[in-house]
Coordinates of C-alpha atoms in Angstrom, one line a residue:
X1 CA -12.3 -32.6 -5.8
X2 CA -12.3 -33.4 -2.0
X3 CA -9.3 -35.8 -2.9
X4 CA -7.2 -33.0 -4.2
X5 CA -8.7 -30.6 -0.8
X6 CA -7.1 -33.3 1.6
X7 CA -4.1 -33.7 -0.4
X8 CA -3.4 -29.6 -0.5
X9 CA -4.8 -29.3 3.1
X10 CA -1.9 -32.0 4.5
X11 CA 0.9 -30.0 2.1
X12 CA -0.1 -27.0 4.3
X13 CA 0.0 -28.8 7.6
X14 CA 3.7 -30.1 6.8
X15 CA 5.2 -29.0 10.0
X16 CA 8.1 -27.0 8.3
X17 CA 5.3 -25.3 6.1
X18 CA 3.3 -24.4 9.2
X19 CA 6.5 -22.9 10.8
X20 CA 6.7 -20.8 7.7
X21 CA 3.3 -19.5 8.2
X22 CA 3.7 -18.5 12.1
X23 CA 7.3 -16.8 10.8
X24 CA 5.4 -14.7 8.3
X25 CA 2.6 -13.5 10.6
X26 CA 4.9 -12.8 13.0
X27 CA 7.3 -11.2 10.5
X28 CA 4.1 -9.6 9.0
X29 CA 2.9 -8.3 12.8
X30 CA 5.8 -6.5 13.0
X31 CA 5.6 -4.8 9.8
X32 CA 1.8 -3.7 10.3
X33 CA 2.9 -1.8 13.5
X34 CA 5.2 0.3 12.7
X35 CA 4.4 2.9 10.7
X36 CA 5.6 3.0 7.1
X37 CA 6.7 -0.3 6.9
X38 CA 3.3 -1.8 5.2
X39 CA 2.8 -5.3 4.5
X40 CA 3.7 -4.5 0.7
X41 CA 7.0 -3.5 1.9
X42 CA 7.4 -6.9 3.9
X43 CA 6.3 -9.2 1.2
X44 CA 8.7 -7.2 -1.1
X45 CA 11.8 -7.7 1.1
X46 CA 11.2 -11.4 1.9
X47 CA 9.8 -12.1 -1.9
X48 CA 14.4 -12.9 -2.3
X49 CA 13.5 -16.0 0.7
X50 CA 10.8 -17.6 -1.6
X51 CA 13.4 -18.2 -4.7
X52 CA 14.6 -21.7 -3.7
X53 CA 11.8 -22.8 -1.8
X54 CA 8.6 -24.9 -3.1
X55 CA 6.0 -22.8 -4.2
X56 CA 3.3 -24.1 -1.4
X57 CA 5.8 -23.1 0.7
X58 CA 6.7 -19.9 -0.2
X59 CA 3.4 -18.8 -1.1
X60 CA 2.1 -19.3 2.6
X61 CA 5.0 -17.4 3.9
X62 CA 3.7 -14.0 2.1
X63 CA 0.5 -15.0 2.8
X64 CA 1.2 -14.7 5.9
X65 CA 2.9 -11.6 5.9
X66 CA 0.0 -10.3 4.4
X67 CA -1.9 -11.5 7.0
X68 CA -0.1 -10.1 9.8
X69 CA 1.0 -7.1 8.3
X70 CA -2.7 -6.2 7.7
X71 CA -4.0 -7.1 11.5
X72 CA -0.7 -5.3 13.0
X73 CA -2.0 -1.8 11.9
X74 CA -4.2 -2.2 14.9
X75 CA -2.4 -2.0 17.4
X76 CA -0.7 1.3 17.2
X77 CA -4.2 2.4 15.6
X78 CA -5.8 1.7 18.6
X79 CA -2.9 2.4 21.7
X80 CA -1.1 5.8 20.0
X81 CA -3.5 7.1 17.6
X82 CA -1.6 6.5 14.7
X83 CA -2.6 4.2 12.2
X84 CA -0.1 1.8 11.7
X85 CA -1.4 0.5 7.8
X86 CA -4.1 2.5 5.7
X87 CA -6.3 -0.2 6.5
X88 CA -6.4 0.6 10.1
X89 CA -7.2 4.1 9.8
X90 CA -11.4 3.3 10.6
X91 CA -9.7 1.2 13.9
X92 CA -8.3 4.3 15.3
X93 CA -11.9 6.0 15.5
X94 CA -13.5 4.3 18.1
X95 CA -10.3 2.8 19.5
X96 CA -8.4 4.9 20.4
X97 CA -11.4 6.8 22.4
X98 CA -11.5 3.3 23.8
X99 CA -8.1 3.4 25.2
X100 CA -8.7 6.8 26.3
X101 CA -11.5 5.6 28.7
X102 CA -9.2 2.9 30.5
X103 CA -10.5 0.4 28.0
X104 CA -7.6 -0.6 25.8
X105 CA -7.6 -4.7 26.6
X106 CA -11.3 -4.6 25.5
X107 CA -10.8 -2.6 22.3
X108 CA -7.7 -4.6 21.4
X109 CA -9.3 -7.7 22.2
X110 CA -12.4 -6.7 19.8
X111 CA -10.2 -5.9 17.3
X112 CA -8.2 -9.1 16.9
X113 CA -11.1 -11.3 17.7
X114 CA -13.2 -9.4 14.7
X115 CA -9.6 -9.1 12.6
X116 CA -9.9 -13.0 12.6
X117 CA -13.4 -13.7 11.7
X118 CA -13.3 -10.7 9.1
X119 CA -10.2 -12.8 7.7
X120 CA -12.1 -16.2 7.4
X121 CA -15.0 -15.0 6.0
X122 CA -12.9 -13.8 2.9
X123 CA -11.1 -16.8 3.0
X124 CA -14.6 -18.8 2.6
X125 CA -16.1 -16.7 0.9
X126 CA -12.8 -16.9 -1.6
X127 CA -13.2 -20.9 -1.2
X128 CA -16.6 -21.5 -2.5
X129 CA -17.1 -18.4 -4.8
X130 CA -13.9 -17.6 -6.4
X131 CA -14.4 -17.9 -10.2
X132 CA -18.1 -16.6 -10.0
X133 CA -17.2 -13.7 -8.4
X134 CA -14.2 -13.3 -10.4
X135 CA -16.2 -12.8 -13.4
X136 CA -18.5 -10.7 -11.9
X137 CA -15.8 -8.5 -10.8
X138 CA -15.1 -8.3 -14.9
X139 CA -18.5 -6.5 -15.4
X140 CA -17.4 -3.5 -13.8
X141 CA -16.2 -0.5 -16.1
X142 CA -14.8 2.9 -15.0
X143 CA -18.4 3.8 -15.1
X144 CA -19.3 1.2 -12.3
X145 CA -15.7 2.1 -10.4
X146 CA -17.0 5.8 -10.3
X147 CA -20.1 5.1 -8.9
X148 CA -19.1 3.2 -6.0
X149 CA -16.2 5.5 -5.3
X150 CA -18.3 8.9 -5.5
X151 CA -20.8 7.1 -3.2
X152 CA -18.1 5.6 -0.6
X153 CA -16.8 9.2 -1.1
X154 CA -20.5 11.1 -0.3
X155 CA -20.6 9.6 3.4
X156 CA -18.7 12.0 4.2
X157 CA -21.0 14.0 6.5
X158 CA -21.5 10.2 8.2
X159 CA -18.2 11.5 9.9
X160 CA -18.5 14.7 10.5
X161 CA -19.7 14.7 14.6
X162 CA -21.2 17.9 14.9
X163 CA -21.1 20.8 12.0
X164 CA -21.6 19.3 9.0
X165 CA -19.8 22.1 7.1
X166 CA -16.8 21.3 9.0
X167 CA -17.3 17.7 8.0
X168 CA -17.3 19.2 4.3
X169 CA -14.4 21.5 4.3
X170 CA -12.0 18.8 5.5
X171 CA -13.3 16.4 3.0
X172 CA -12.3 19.3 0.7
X173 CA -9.2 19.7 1.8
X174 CA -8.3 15.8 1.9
X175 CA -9.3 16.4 -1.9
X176 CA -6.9 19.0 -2.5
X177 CA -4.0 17.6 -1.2
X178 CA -4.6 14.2 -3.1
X179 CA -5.0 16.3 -6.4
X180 CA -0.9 17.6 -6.3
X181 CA 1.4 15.7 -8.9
X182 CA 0.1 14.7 -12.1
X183 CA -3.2 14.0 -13.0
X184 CA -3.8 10.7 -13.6
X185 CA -5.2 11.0 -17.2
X186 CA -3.3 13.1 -19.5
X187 CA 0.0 13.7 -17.0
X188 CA -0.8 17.4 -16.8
X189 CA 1.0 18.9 -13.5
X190 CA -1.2 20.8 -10.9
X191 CA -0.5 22.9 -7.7
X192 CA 3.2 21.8 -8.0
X193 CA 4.7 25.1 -8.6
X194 CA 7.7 24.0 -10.6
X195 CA 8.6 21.5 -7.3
X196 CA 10.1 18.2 -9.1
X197 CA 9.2 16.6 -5.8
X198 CA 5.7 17.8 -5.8
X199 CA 5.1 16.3 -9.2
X200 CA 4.7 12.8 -8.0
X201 CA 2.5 13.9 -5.4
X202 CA 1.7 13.4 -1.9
X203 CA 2.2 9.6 -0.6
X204 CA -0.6 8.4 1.4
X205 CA 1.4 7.5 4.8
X206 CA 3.2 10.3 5.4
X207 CA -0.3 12.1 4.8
X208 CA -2.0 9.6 7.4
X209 CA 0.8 9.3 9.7
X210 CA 0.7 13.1 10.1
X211 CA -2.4 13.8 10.0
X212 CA -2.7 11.4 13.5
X213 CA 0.3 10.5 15.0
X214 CA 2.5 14.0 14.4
X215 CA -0.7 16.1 15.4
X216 CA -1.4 13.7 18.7
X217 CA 2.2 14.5 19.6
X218 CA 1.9 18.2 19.2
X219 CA -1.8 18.3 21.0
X220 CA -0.2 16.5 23.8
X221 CA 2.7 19.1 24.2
X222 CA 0.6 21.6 24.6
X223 CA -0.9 20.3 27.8
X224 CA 2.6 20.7 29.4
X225 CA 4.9 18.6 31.5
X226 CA 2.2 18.1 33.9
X227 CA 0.2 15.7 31.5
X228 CA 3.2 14.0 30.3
X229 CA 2.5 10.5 31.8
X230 CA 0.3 8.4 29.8
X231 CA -3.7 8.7 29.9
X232 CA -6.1 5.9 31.7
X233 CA -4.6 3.3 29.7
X234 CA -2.2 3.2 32.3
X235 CA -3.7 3.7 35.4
X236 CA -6.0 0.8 35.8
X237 CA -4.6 -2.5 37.0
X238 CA -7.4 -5.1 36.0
X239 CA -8.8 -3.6 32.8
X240 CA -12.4 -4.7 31.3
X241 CA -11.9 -7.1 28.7
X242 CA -14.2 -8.0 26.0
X243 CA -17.7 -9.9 26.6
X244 CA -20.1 -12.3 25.4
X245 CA -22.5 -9.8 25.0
X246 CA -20.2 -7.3 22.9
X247 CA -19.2 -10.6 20.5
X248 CA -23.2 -11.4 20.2
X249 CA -23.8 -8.1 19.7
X250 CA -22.0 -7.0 17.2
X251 CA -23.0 -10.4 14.8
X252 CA -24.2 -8.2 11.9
X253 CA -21.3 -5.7 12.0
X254 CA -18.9 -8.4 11.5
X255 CA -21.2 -9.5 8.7
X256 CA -22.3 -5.9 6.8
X257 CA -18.4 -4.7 7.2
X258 CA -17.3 -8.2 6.3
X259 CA -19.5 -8.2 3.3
X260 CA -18.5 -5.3 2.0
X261 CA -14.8 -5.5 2.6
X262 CA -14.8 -8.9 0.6
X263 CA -16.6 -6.8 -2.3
X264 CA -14.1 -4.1 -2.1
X265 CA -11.3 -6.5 -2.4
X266 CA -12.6 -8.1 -4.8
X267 CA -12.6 -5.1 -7.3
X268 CA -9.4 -4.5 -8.7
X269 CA -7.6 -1.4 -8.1
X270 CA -9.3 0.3 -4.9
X271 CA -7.6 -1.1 -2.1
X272 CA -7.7 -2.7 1.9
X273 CA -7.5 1.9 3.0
X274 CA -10.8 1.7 1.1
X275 CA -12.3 -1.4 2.2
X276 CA -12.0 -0.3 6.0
X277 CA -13.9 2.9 5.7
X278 CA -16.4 1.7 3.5
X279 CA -17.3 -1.2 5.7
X280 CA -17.1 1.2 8.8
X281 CA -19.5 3.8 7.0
X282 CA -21.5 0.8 5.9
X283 CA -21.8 -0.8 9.1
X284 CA -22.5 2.9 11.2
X285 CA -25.4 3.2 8.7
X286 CA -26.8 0.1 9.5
X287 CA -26.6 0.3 13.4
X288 CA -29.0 0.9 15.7
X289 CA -25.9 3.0 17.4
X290 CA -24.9 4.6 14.3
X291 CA -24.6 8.6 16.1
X292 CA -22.4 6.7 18.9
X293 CA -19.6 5.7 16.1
X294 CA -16.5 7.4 16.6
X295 CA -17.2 8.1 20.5
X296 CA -15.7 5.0 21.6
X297 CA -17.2 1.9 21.2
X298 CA -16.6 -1.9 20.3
X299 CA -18.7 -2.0 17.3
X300 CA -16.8 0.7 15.8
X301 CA -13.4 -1.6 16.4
X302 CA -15.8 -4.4 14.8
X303 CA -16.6 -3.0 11.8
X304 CA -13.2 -1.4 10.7
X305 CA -11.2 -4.9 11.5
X306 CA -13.9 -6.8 9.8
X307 CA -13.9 -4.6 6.7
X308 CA -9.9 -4.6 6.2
X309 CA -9.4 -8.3 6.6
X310 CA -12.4 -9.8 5.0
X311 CA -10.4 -7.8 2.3
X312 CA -8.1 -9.9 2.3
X313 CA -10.0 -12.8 0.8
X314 CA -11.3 -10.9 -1.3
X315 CA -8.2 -9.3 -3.2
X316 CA -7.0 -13.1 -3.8
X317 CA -10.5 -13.7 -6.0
X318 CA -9.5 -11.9 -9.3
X319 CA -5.8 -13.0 -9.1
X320 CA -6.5 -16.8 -8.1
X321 CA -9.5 -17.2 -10.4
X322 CA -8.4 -14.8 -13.5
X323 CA -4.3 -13.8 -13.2
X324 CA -5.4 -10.5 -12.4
X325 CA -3.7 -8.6 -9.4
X326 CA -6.1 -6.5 -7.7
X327 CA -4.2 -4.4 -5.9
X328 CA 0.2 -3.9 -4.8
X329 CA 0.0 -7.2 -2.1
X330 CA -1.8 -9.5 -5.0
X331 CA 0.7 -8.2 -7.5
X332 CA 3.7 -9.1 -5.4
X333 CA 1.9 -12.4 -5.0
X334 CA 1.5 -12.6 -9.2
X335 CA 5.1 -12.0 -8.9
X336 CA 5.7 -15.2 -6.7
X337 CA 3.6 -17.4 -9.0
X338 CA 5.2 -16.7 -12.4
X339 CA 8.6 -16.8 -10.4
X340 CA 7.7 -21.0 -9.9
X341 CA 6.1 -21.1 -13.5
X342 CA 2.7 -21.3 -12.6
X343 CA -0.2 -18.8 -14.1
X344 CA -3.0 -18.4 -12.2
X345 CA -6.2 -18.1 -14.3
X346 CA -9.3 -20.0 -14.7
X347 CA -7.7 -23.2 -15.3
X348 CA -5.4 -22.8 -11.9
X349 CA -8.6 -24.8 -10.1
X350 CA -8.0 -27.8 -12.2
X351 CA -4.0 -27.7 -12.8
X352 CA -2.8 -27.0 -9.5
X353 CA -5.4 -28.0 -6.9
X354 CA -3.5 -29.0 -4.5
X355 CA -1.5 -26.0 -4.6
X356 CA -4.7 -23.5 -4.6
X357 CA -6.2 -25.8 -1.6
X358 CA -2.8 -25.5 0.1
X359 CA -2.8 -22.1 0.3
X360 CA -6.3 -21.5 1.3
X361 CA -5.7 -23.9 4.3
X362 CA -2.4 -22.2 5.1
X363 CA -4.5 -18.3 5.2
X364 CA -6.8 -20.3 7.7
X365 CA -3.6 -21.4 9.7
X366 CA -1.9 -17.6 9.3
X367 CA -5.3 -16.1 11.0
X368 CA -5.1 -19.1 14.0
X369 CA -1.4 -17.8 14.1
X370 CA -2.4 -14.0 14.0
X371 CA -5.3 -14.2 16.9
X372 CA -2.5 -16.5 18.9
X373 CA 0.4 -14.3 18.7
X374 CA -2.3 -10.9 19.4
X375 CA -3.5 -12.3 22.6
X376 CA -0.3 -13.6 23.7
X377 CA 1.0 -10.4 23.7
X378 CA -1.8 -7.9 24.6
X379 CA -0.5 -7.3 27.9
X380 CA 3.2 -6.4 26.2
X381 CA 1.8 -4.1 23.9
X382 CA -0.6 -2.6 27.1
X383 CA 2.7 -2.1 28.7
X384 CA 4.6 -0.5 26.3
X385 CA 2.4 2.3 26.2
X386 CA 2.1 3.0 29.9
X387 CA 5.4 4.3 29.2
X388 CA 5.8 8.2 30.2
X389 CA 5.3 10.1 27.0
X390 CA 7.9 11.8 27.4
X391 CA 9.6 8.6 26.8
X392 CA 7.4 6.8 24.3
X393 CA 6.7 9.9 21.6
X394 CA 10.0 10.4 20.5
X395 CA 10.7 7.2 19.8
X396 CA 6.8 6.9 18.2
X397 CA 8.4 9.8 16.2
X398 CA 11.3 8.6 15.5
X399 CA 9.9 5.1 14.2
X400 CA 7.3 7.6 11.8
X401 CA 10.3 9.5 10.3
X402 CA 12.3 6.4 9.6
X403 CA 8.8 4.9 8.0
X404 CA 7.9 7.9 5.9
X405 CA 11.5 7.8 4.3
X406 CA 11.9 4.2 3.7
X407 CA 8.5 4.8 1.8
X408 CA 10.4 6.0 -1.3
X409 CA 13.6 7.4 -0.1
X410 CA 13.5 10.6 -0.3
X411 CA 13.6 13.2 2.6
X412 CA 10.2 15.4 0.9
X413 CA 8.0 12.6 2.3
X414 CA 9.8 13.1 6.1
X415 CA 8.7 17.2 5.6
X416 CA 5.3 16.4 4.1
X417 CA 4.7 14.2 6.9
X418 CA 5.9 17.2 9.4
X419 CA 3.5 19.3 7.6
X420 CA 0.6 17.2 7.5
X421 CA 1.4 17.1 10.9
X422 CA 0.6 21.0 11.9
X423 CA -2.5 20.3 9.0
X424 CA -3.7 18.1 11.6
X425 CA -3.3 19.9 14.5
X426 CA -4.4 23.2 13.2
X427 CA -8.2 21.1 12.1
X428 CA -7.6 19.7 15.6
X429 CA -7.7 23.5 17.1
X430 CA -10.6 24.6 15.0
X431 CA -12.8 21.3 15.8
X432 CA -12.5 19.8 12.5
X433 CA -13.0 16.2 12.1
X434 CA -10.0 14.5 10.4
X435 CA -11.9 11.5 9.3
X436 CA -13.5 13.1 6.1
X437 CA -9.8 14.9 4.9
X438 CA -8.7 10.9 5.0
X439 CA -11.5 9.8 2.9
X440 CA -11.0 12.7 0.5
X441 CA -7.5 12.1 0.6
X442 CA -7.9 8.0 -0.4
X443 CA -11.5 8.1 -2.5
X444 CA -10.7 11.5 -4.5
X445 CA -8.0 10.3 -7.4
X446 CA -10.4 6.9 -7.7
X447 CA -13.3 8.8 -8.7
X448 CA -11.4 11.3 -10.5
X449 CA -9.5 8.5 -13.0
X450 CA -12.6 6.5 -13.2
X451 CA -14.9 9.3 -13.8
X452 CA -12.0 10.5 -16.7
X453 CA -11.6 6.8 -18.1
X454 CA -15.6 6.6 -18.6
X455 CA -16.1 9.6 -20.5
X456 CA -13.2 9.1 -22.4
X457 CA -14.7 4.9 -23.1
X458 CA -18.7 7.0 -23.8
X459 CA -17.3 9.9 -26.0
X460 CA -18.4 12.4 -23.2
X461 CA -21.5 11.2 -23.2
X462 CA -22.8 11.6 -20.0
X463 CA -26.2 9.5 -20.0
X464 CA -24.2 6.1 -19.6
X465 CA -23.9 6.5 -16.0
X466 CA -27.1 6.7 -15.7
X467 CA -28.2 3.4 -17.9
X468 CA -25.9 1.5 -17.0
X469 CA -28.0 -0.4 -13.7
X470 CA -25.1 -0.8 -11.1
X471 CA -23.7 3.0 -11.6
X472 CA -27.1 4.1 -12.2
X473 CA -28.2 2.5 -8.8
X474 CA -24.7 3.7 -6.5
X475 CA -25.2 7.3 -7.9
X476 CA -28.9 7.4 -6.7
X477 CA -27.4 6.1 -3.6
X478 CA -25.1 8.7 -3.2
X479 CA -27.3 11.3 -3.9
X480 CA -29.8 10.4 -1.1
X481 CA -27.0 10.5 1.2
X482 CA -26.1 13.2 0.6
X483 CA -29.5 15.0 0.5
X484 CA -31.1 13.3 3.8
X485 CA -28.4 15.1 6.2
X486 CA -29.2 18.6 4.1
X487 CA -33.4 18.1 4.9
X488 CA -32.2 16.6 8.5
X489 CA -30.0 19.8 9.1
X490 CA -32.9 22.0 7.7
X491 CA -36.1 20.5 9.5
X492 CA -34.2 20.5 12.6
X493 CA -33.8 24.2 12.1
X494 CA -37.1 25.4 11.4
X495 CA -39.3 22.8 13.1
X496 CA -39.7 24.9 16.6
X497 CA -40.8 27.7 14.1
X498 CA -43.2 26.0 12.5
X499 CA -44.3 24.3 15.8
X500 CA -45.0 28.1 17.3

């Protein structure tokens, strides 16, 4: 076996292979931060490049697309408020308060640093464990895919700062909009209102995009010409960059987030939006600076970039190790495979070692590419957005309209993303958070198909989620969680009484 890991690891370190790589994660970079044009929609366009090469060779190129077009999300995320993937929605909580205090270099320095060691821990973790996990991963039912949904989606009130009820309502409302279209089981149309467009519902970028970047803009014209220049991003000339201690300190967050953003990724179906808010919740649970999430700080940044690459490992699991594609990147991928008549499955490990070690070698060269490219050009991206915003908004705009139409082509998405837009800044006005409407918005159809596919596999019976150990444990889970805040709230209330 080591034989056939030196012989795939030297395919992948061919120099014309290796230029591939740094093209893709370059390609990929690009792709990430702009907003609409996911990574799905890079590995689509340049899956036409990969038709006469070899299939080492034009596998690493879309890995490393995926790569990049994964860590670039973080960078408008963190500098514009706008997230420029779903995965990067978590970065923009604590980031972008980062760049607010004058601390941009240290929050995009965090982020790639953690984006990098998120990425090779799924990339080991995808190395040694692949097939075992892979068949774990085959346990899980709708009944275990509800349980770990409704208890990603019960943390809500872990990101509601302030009035819980508040937290609530926009979780709500994040529900709501998710729920237009079809429903997913049976095809029955809700809250369309005869629309045709409405029927396929609301897309999730135009819905994040929206939600930050078009509500930023209007929060910021409100303050008049006067506040047009950019914030303290701009006006420091030697800017803290990240340190020992924050890297030291934040050891565990890289692991809990990492940890769980592999085990997202590995389930087919839920997705990298997922796997960064879940780690992110996960890791503000376990902190000892949990209530200072979402204020600003590096271990925020940690947790979210952690979470969404470490995801990346993890979606290659059930495709390498059982053919199956666990989410839109890994089925492109599947796509690539069958295109150079291979099928991966369990016996990919012993057919096509060399190829499966190649292209494990060539993700570990795509995230030595990713960090070198981010920190070669931190001080470009700094730059860019010390640009007046009068300048730099409406061609951030600009850059979201064009996104949210080459989404699907259609001009409904532009409005929707207008009107999530005013959605945004109205929750802004009122002081609701925005993070729970985006956790609604992502977690709500995944709880409501899984929770529809179970009864339907149970005959409505309503016990198995119960037995069954792994839903039976999440939904206790989730039900604590939601409970503790509820006796927090209430013996905060009532403890001076009872005191007097």
């Amino acid at each position: 076996m080591f034989d056939v890991f030196l012989q795939g690891a030297a395919a992948a370190l061919d120099i014309y292979c290796v230029l591939l790589v740094f093209g893709g994660v370059a390609l990929g970079i690009v792709f990430g931060s702009v907003p609409g044009l996911t990574a799905s929609m890079g590995l689509i366009l340049c899956l036409p490049l990969t038709f006469t090469m070899p299939a080492l060779h034009g596998l690493s190129l879309l890995c490393g697309l995926f790569i990049g077009g994964i860590s670039g999300g973080l960078i408008p995320a963190i500098l514009m408020n706008l997230p420029g993937t779903p995965g990067s929605v978590a970065t923009l909580f604590d980031g972008y308060p980062m760049a607010m205090k004058g601390e941009a270099k240290k929050a995009l320095s965090a982020a790639v640093l953690f984006s990098f060691l998120g990425t090779l821990f799924g990339i080991i973790v995808l190395a040694i464990f692949a097939p075992m996990l892979a068949r774990f991963a085959l346990r899980f039912t709708p009944f275990e895919y509800f349980a770990v949904s409704f208890f990603a989606l019960s943390l809500i009130a872990s990101l509601s700062a302030g009035s819980m009820i508040k937290g609530f309502i926009s979780g709500v409302i994040g529900i709501a909009f998710a729920m237009v279209g079809m429903s997913p089981v049976g095809g029955i149309e809700r809250m369309t209102a005869g629309q045709v467009d409405l029927q396929s519902g609301f897309a999730m970028v135009p819905f994040l995009v929206g939600l930050f970047a078009i509500s930023e803009l209007l929060h910021d014209a409100g303050k008049g010409p006067a506040r047009a220049t950019m914030h303290k991003l701009g006006t420091t000339t030697k800017e803290i960059g990240l340190k020992l201690a924050d890297v030291m300190g934040n050891i565990r967050t890289w692991f809990v987030a990492s940890t769980v953003g592999t085990g997202i990724g590995i389930l087919p179906g839920i997705g990298v939006s997922t796997a960064g808010l879940t780690g992110y919740l996960a890791a503000k649970k376990t902190s000892r600076r949990g209530d200072q999430y979402g204020t600003g700080i590096v271990d925020g940044v940690a947790a979210s970039e952690s979470a969404n690459n470490a995801c990346i490992g993890g979606a290659l699991v059930p495709l390498l190790a059982l053919g199956i594609p666990g989410d839109t990147v890994a089925s492109i991928l599947l796509g690539a495979f069958i295109m150079n008549n291979i099928q991966p499955g369990p016996l990919l490990f012993l057919t096509q070692g060399e190829l499966v070690y190649g292209i494990f070698t060539s993700l570990v060269i795509a995230s030595v590419a990713m960090a070198v490219f981010m920190f070669a050009l931190m001080p470009v991206f700094i730059r860019i957005v010390r640009t007046p915003k009068n300048v730099l908004m409406p061609l951030v705009v600009v850059m979201c309209l064009v996104g949210a139409f080459g989404l699907n082509n259609r001009a409904f998405d532009v409005w929707s993303m207008v009107m999530f837009g005013g959605l945004g800044f109205a929750l802004r006005t009122f002081g609701f958070p925005l993070q729970p409407a985006v956790l609604g918005f992502i977690l709500g159809p995944i709880v409501e198909t899984n929770f529809y596919r179970a009864l339907t596999a149970s005959k409505g019976d309503y016990s198995e989620f119960l037995i069954r150990p792994i839903s039976g444990t999440f939904l206790a889970l989730s039900l604590i969680f939601i409970a503790l805040p509820l006796f927090s709230a209430l013996y905060t209330r009532f403890r001076p009484v009872n005191q007097s």
